[in-house]
Coordinates of C-alpha atoms and ligand atoms in Angstrom, one line a residue:
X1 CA 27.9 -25.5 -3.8
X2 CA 28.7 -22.0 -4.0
X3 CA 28.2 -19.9 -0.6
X4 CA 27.3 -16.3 0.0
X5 CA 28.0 -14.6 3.1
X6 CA 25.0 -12.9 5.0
X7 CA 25.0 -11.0 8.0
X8 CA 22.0 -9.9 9.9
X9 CA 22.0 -6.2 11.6
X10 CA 19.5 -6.4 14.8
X11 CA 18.9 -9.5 16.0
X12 CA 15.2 -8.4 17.4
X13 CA 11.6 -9.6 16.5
X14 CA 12.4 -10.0 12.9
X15 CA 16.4 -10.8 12.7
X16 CA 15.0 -13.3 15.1
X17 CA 12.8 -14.9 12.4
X18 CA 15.6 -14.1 9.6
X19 CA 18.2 -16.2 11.8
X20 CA 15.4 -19.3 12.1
X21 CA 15.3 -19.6 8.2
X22 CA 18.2 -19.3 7.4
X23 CA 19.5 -21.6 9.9
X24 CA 16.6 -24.3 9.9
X25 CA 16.0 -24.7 6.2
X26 CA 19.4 -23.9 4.7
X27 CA 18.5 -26.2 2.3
X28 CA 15.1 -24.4 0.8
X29 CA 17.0 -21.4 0.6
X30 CA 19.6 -22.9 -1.3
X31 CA 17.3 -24.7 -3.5
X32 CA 15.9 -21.3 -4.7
X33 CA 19.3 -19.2 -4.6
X34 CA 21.4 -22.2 -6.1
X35 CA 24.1 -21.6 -3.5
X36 CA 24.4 -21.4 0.1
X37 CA 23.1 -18.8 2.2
X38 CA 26.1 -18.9 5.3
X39 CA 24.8 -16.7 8.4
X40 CA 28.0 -15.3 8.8
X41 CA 27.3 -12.9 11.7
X42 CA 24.1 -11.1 13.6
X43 CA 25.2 -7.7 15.7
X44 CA 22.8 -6.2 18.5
X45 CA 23.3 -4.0 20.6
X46 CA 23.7 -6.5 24.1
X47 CA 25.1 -9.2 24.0
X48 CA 24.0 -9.9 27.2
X49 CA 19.7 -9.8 26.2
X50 CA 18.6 -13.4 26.7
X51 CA 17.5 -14.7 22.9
X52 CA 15.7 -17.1 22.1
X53 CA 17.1 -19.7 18.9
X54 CA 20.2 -20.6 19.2
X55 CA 23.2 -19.3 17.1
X56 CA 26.2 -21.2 16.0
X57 CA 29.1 -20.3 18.1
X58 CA 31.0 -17.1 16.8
X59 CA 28.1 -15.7 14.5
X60 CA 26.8 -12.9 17.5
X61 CA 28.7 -9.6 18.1
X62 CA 27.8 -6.2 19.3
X63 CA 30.4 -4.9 16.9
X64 CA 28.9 -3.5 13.6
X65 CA 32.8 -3.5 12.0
X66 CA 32.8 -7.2 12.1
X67 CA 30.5 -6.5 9.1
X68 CA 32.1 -3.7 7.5
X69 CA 35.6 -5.3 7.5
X70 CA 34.4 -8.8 6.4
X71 CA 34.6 -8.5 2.3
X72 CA 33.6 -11.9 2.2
X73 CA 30.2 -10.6 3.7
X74 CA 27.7 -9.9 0.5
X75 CA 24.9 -9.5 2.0
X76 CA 23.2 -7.6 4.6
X77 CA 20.0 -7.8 6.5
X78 CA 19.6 -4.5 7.9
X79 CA 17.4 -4.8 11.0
X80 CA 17.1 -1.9 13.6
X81 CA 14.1 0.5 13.5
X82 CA 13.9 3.9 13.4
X83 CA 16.4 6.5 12.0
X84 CA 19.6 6.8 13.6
X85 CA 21.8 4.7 13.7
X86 CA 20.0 2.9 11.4
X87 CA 20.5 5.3 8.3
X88 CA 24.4 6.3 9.3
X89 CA 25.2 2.1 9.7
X90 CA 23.1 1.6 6.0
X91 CA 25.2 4.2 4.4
X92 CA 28.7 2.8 5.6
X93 CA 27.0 -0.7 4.8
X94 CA 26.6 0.3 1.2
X95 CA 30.4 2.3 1.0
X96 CA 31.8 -1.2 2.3
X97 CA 30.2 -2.7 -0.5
X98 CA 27.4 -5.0 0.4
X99 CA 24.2 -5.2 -0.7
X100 CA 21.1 -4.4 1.6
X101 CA 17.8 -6.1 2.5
X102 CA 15.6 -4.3 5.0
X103 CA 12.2 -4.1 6.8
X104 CA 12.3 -0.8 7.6
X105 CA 10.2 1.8 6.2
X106 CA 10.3 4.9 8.7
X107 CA 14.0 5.1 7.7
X108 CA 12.7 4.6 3.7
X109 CA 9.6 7.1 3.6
X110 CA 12.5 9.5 5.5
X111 CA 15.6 9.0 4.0
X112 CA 14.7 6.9 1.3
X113 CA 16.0 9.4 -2.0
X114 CA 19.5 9.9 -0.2
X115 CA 19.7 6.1 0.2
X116 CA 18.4 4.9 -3.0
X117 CA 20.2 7.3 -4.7
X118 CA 24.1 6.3 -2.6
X119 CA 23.1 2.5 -3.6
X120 CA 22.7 3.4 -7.1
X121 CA 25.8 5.4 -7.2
X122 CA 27.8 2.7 -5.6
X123 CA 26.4 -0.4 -7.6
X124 CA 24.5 -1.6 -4.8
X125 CA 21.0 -2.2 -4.0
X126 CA 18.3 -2.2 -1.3
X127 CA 15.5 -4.6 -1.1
X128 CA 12.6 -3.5 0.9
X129 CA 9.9 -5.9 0.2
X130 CA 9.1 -6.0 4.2
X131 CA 8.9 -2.6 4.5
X132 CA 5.2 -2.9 3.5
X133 CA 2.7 -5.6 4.6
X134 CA 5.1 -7.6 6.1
X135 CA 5.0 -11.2 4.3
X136 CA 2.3 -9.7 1.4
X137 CA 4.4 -9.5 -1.3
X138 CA 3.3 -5.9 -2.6
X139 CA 6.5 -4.1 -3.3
X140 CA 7.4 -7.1 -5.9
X141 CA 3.7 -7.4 -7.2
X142 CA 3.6 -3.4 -7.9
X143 CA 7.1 -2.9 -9.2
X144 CA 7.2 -6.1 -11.3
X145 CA 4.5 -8.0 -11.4
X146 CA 1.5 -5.4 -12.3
X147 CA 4.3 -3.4 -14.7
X148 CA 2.5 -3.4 -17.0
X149 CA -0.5 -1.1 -15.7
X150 CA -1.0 2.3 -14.7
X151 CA -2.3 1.5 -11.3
X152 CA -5.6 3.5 -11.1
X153 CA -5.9 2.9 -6.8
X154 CA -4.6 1.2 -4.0
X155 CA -6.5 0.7 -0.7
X156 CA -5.0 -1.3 2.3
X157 CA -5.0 -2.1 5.2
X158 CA -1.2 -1.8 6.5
X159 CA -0.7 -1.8 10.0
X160 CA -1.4 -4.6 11.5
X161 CA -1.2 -3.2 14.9
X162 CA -4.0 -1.2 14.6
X163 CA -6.2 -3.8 12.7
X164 CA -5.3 -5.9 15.7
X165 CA -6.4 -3.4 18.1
X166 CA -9.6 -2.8 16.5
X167 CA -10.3 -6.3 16.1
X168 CA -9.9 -7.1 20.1
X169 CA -11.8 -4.2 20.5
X170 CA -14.5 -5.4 18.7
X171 CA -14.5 -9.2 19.3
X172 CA -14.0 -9.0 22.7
X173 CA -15.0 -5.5 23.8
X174 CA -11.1 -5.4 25.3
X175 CA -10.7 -1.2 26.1
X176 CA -8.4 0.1 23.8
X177 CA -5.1 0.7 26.5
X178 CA -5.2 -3.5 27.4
X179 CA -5.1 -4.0 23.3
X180 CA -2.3 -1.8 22.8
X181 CA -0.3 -3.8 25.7
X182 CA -1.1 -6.9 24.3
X183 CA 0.3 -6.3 20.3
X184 CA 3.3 -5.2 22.3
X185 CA 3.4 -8.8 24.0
X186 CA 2.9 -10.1 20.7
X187 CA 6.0 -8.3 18.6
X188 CA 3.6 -6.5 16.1
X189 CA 3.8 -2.7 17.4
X190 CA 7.0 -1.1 17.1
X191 CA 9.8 0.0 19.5
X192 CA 7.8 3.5 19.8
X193 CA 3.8 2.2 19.3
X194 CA 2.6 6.0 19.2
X195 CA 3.8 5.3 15.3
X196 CA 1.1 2.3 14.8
X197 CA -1.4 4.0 16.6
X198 CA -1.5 7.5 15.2
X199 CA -1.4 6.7 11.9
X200 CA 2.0 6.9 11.2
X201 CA 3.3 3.9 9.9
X202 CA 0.5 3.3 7.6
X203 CA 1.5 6.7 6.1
X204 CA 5.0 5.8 5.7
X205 CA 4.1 2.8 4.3
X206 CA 1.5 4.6 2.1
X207 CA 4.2 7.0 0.7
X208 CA 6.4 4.4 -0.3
X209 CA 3.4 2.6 -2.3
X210 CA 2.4 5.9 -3.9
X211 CA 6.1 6.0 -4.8
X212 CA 6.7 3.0 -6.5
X213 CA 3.1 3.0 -8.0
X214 CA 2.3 6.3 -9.1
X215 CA 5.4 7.8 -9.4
X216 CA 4.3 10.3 -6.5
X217 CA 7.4 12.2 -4.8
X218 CA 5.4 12.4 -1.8
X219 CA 6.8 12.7 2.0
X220 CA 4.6 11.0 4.5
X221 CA 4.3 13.8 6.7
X222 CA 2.5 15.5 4.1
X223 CA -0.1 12.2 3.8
X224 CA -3.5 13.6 5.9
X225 CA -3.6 11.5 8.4
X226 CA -5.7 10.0 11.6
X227 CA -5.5 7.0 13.6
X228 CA -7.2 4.5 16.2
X229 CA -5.8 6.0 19.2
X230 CA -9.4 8.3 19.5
X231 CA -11.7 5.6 19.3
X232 CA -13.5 3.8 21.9
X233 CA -15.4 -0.1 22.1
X234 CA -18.5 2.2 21.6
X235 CA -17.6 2.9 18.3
X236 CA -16.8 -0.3 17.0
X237 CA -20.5 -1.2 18.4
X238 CA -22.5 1.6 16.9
X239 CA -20.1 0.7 13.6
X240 CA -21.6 -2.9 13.9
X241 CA -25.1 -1.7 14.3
X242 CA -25.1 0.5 11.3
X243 CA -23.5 -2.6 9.6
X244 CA -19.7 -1.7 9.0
X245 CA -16.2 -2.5 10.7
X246 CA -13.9 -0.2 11.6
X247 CA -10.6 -0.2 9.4
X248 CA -7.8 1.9 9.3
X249 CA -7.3 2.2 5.7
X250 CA -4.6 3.8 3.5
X251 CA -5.9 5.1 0.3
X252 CA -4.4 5.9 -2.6
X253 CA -6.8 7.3 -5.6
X254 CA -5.6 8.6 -9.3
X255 CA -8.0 11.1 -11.0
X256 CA -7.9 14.2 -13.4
X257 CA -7.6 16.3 -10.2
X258 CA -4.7 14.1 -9.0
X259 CA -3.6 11.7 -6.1
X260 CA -5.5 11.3 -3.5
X261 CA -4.1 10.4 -0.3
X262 CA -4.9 9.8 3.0
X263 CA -4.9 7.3 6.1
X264 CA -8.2 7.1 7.8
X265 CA -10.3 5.1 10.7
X266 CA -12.8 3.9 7.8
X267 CA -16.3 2.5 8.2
X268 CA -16.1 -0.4 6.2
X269 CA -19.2 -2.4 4.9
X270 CA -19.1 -5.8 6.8
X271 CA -19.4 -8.6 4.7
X272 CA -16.6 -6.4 1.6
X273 CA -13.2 -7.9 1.7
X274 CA -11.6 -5.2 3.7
X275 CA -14.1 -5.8 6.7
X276 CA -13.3 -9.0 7.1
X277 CA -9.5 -8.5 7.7
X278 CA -8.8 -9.4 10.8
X279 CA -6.0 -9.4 14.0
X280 CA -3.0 -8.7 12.5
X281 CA -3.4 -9.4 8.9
X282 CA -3.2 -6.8 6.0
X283 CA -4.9 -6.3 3.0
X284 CA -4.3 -4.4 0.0
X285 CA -7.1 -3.8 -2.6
X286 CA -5.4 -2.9 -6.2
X287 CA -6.9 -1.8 -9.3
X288 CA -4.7 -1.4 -12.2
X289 CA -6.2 -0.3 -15.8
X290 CA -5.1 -3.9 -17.4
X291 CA -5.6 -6.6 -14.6
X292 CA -8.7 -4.8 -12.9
X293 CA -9.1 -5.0 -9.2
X294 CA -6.7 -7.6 -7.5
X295 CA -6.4 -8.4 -3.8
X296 CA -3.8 -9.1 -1.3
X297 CA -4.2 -10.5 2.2
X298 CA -1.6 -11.9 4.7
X299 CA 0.1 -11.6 7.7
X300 CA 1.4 -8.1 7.7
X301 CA 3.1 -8.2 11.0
X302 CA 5.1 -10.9 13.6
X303 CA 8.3 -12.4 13.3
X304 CA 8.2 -15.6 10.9
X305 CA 5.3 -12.9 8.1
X306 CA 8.2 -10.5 8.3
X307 CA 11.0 -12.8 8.4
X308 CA 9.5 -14.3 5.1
X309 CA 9.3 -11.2 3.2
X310 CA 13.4 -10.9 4.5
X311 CA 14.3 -13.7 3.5
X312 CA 13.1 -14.0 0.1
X313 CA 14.8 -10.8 -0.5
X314 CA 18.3 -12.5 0.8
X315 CA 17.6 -14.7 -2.1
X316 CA 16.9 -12.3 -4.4
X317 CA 20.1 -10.8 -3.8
X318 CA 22.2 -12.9 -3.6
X319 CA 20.8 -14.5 -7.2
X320 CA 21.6 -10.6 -8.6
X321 CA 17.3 -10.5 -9.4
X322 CA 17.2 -7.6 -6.9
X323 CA 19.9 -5.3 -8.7
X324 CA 18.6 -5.5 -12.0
X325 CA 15.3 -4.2 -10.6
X326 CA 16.8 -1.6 -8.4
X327 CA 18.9 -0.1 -11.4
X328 CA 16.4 -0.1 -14.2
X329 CA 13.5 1.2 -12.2
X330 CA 14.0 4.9 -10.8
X331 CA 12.7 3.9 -7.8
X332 CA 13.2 6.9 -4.9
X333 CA 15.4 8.4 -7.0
X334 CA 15.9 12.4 -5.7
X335 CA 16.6 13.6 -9.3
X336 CA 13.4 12.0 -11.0
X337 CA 10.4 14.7 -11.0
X338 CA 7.3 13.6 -9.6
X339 CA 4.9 12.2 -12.4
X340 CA 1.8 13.3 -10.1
X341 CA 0.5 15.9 -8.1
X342 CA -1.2 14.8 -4.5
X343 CA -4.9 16.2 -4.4
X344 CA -6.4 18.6 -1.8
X345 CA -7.5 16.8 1.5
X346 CA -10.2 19.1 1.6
X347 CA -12.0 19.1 -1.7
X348 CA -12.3 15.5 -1.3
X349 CA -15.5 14.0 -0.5
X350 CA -17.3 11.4 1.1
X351 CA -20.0 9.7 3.6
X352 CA -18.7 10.4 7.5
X353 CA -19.7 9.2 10.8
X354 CA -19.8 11.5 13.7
X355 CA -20.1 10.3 17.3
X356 CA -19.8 12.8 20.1
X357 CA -21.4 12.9 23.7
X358 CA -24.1 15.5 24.5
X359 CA -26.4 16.6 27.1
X360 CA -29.8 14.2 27.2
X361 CA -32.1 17.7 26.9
X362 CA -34.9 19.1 24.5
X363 CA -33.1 20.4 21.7
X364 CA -30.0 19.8 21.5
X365 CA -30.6 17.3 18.5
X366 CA -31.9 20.5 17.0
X367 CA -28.5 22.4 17.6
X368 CA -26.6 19.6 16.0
X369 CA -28.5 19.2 13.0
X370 CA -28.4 23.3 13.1
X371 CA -24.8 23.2 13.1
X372 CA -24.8 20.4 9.8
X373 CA -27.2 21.9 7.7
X374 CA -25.5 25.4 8.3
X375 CA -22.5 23.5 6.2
X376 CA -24.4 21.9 4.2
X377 CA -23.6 18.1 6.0
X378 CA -26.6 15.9 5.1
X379 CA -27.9 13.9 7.8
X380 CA -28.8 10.1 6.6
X381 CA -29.6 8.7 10.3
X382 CA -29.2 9.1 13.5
X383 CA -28.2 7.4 16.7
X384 CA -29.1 8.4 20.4
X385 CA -29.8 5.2 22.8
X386 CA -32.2 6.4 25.8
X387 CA -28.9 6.6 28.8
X388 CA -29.3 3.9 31.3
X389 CA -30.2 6.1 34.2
X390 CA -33.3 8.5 33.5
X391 CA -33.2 12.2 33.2
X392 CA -30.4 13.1 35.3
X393 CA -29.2 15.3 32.5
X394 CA -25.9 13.0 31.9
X395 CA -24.5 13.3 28.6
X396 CA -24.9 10.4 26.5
X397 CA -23.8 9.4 23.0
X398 CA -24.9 10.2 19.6
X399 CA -24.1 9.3 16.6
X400 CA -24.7 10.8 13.2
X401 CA -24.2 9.4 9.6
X402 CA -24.3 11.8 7.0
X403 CA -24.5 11.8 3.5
X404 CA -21.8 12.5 0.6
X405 CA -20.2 16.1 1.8
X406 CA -16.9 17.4 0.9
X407 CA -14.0 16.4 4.0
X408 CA -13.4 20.7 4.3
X409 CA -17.2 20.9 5.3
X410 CA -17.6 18.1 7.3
X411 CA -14.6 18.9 9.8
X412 CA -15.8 22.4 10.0
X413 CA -19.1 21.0 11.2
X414 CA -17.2 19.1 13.6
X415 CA -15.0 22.0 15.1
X416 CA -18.7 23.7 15.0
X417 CA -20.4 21.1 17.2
X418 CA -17.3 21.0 19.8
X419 CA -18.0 24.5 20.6
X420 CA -21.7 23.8 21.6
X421 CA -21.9 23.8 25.3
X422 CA -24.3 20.3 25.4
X423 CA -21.2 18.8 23.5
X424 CA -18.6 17.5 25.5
X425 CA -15.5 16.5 25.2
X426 CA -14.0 16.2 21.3
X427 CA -16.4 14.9 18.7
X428 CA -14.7 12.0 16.8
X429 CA -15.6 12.4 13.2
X430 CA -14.6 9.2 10.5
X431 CA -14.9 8.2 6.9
X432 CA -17.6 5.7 5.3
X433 CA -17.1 3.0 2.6
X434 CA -20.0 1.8 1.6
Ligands
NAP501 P1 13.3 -5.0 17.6 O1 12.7 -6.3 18.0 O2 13.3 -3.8 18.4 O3 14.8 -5.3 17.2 C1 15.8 -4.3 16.8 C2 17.2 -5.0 16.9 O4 18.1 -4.0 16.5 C3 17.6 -5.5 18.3 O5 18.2 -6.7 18.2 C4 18.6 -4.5 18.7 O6 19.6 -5.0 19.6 C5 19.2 -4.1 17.4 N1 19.9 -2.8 17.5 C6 19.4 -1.6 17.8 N2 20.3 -0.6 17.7 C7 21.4 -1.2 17.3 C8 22.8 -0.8 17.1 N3 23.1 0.5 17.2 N4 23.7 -1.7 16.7 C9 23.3 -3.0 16.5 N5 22.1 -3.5 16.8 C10 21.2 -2.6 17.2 O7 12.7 -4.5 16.2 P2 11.9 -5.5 15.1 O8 10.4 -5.6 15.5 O9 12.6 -6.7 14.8 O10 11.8 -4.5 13.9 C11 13.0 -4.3 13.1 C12 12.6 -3.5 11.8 O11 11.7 -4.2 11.1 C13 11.9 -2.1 12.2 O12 12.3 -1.2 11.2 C14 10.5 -2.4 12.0 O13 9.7 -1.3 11.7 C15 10.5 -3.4 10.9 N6 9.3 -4.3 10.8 C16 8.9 -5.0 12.0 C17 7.9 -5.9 11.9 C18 7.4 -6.6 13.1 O14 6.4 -7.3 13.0 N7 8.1 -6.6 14.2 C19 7.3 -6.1 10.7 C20 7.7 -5.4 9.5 C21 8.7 -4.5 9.6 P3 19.3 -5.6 21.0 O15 18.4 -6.8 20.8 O16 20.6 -5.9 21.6 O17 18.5 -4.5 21.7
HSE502 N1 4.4 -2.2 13.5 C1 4.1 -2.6 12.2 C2 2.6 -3.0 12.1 C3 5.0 -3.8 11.8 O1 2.0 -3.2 13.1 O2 2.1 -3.1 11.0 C4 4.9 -4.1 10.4 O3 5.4 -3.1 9.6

């Protein structure tokens, strides 16, 4: 049988996985590529980390130019995170002539046009199918598979950090810091976690989604976003007794007006698919003007998910699949002009839930809903539980669901009702599906 050379660069959390199936079901892969897929080598950084797997003798270096140099090598798994050196080894990667697969979306939703573009002038490609949702196969299903639509929205759920985080945090009331540590343990969050948690990764995951399915030429730094790292057990309970889950969702939203686009902690109507995502799955809610609404849910984070999403792009390169979709499609190219316009985050509107902590004395409800109705923020109900010790004047919180009001309005209320003095602290202010 024929062989093609593969190398993995970073041997971490995913080349980890990468390494496992290659290794432990050569003969699946070769069942599906027709030909061998030979692990020829997998760099890291230190050698002397303990791994665990075991690697056939020879195949692990800490020397990237045992890649570049090998022509025999076709195909590269490029691992690391982050930016540099990750974007300086993919460009010599693609000048040496071999073909890329990677997981890496902060280098993508950064560098992505100057990469794409190198690839396509070399002859090369880049498959990034775990860039996004980890083993959900979205990049393929929204390049290929739903071609044949103009994609009218996309809503997911896409960091599975964070949906792991707010699921301990409401299953087992665990505080917010101890949930963080634990998706460490697990391998979900990434080298730097401040990315899952603050919204982020789900942004640079969102831009590369807009990209590839609305043709948006849109930077994730200029995606509005929020993330978990402000909320607290309390408001995953008050969520629950109003009768939603808290999602961080990334939404993307074609109109007349444009693309809207945002990442927001989301009130989400428990018992509606998205609710019911859980740990550190993802989900991605697509409606396309052909198919309808189609849905997507799966492991969007952890080792063998990831390693999946890897692998099945190793095969797709090496079979030549992956090249004949990079070229055709214009997919990050710099040149193309953007066949959308993103939306104002302000004129945007919607259903929000305020909580914030104020002083248990007559009138201050009175200030508050002063303080909406002055910005026209319509209250639908209200929230204040009498505070467990009587009428020491101890703040306690409140909560406030309003009705439809545009996002400008609503955060000026907020910035409003921080300046009160019987508000203290920041008033956390999120988005409702119903
Ligand atoms: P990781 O566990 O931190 O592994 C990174 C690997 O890169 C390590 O093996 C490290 O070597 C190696 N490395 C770093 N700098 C290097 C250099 N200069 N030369 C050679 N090797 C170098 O990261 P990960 O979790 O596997 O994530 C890898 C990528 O996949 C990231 O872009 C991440 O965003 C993405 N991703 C991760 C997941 C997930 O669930 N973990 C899911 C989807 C996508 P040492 O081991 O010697 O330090
Ligand atoms: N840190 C990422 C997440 C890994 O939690 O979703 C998958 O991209």
């Amino acid at each position: 049988m024929e062989k093609t050379k593969v190398a993995i660069v970073g041997m971490g959390t995913v080349g980890g996985g990468v390494a496992k199936l290659l290794l432990d079901h050569g003969d699946r892969t070769a069942r599906h590529a027709g030909r061998t897929l030979w692990l020829e080598r997998a760099v890291v950084r230190d050698l002397s980390k303990p791994r665990d797997g075991e690697l056939p003798a020879g195949v692990l270096s800490d020397d990237v130019e045992d890649v570049l140099n090998d022509p025999e090598i076709t195909v590269v798994a490029q691992l690391i995170g982050g930016l540099e050196p990750a974007r300086t080894i993919m460009l010599r990667l693609l000048e040496a002539g071999k073909d890329i697969v990677t997981a890496n979306k902060a280098l993508l939703a950064e560098h992505g046009p100057e990469l794409f573009d190198r690839a396509r002038q070399l002859g090369r490609s880049i498959a990034f199918e775990a860039s996004v949702a980890g083993g959900i196969p979205i990049i393929t299903n929204i390049s290929q598979c739903l071609s044949a639509n103009q994609i009218l929205s996309l809503e997911g759920i896409l960091n599975g950090t964070s949906n792991f985080i707010l699921s301990q945090m409401d299953q087992h009331a665990l505080p917010y810091d101890d949930a963080v540590r634990l998706a460490q343990k697990l391998g979900y969050a990434e080298a730097d976690p401040a990315m899952d948690v603050d919204g982020t990764d789900a942004a640079q995951k969102l831009a590369i989604l807009a990209h590839l399915a609305f043709g948006a030429r849109v930077h994730w730094r200029d995606i509005p976003r929020t993330g978990v790292d402000a909320l607290h057990v309390i408001d995953l309970q008050f969520a629950r007794e109003l009768g939603y889950r808290i999602k961080l969702l990334a939404v993307a939203r074609l109109s007349e007006a444009g693309l809207e686009l945002h990442v927001s902690p989301t009130l989400v109507r428990i018992g509606t698919p998205l609710a019911e995502v859980q740990d550190a799955f993802n989900a991605i809610r697509v409606v396309g003007d052909a198919v309808g609404p189609v849905f997507y849910h799966g492991q969007g984070a952890g080792q063998m998910p990831t390693a999946s999403a890897v692998v099945a792009d190793i095969i797709d390169t090496a079979v030549g699949r992956t090249r004949l979709t990079f070229q055709t499609l214009e997919l990050f190219s710099a040149s193309e002009p953007p066949r959308v316009e993103q939306r104002s985050f302000d004129q945007l509107s919607g259903r929000y839930y305020f909580r914030l902590h104020v002083k248990d004395h007559p009138g201050v409800l009175a200030e508050i809903t002063g303080v909406l109705g002055r910005n026209l923020v319509s209250i639908a109900s209200v929230i204040q539980h009498a505070p467990q010790s009587d009428g020491d004047g101890t703040s306690v919180p409140l909560v406030v669901m309003t009705h439809e009001a545009p996002e400008g309005a609503a955060r000026a209320a907020a910035e409003a009702m921080e300046k009160l003095s019987s508000v203290s602290g920041s008033v956390l202010r999120l988005r409702v599906k119903d």
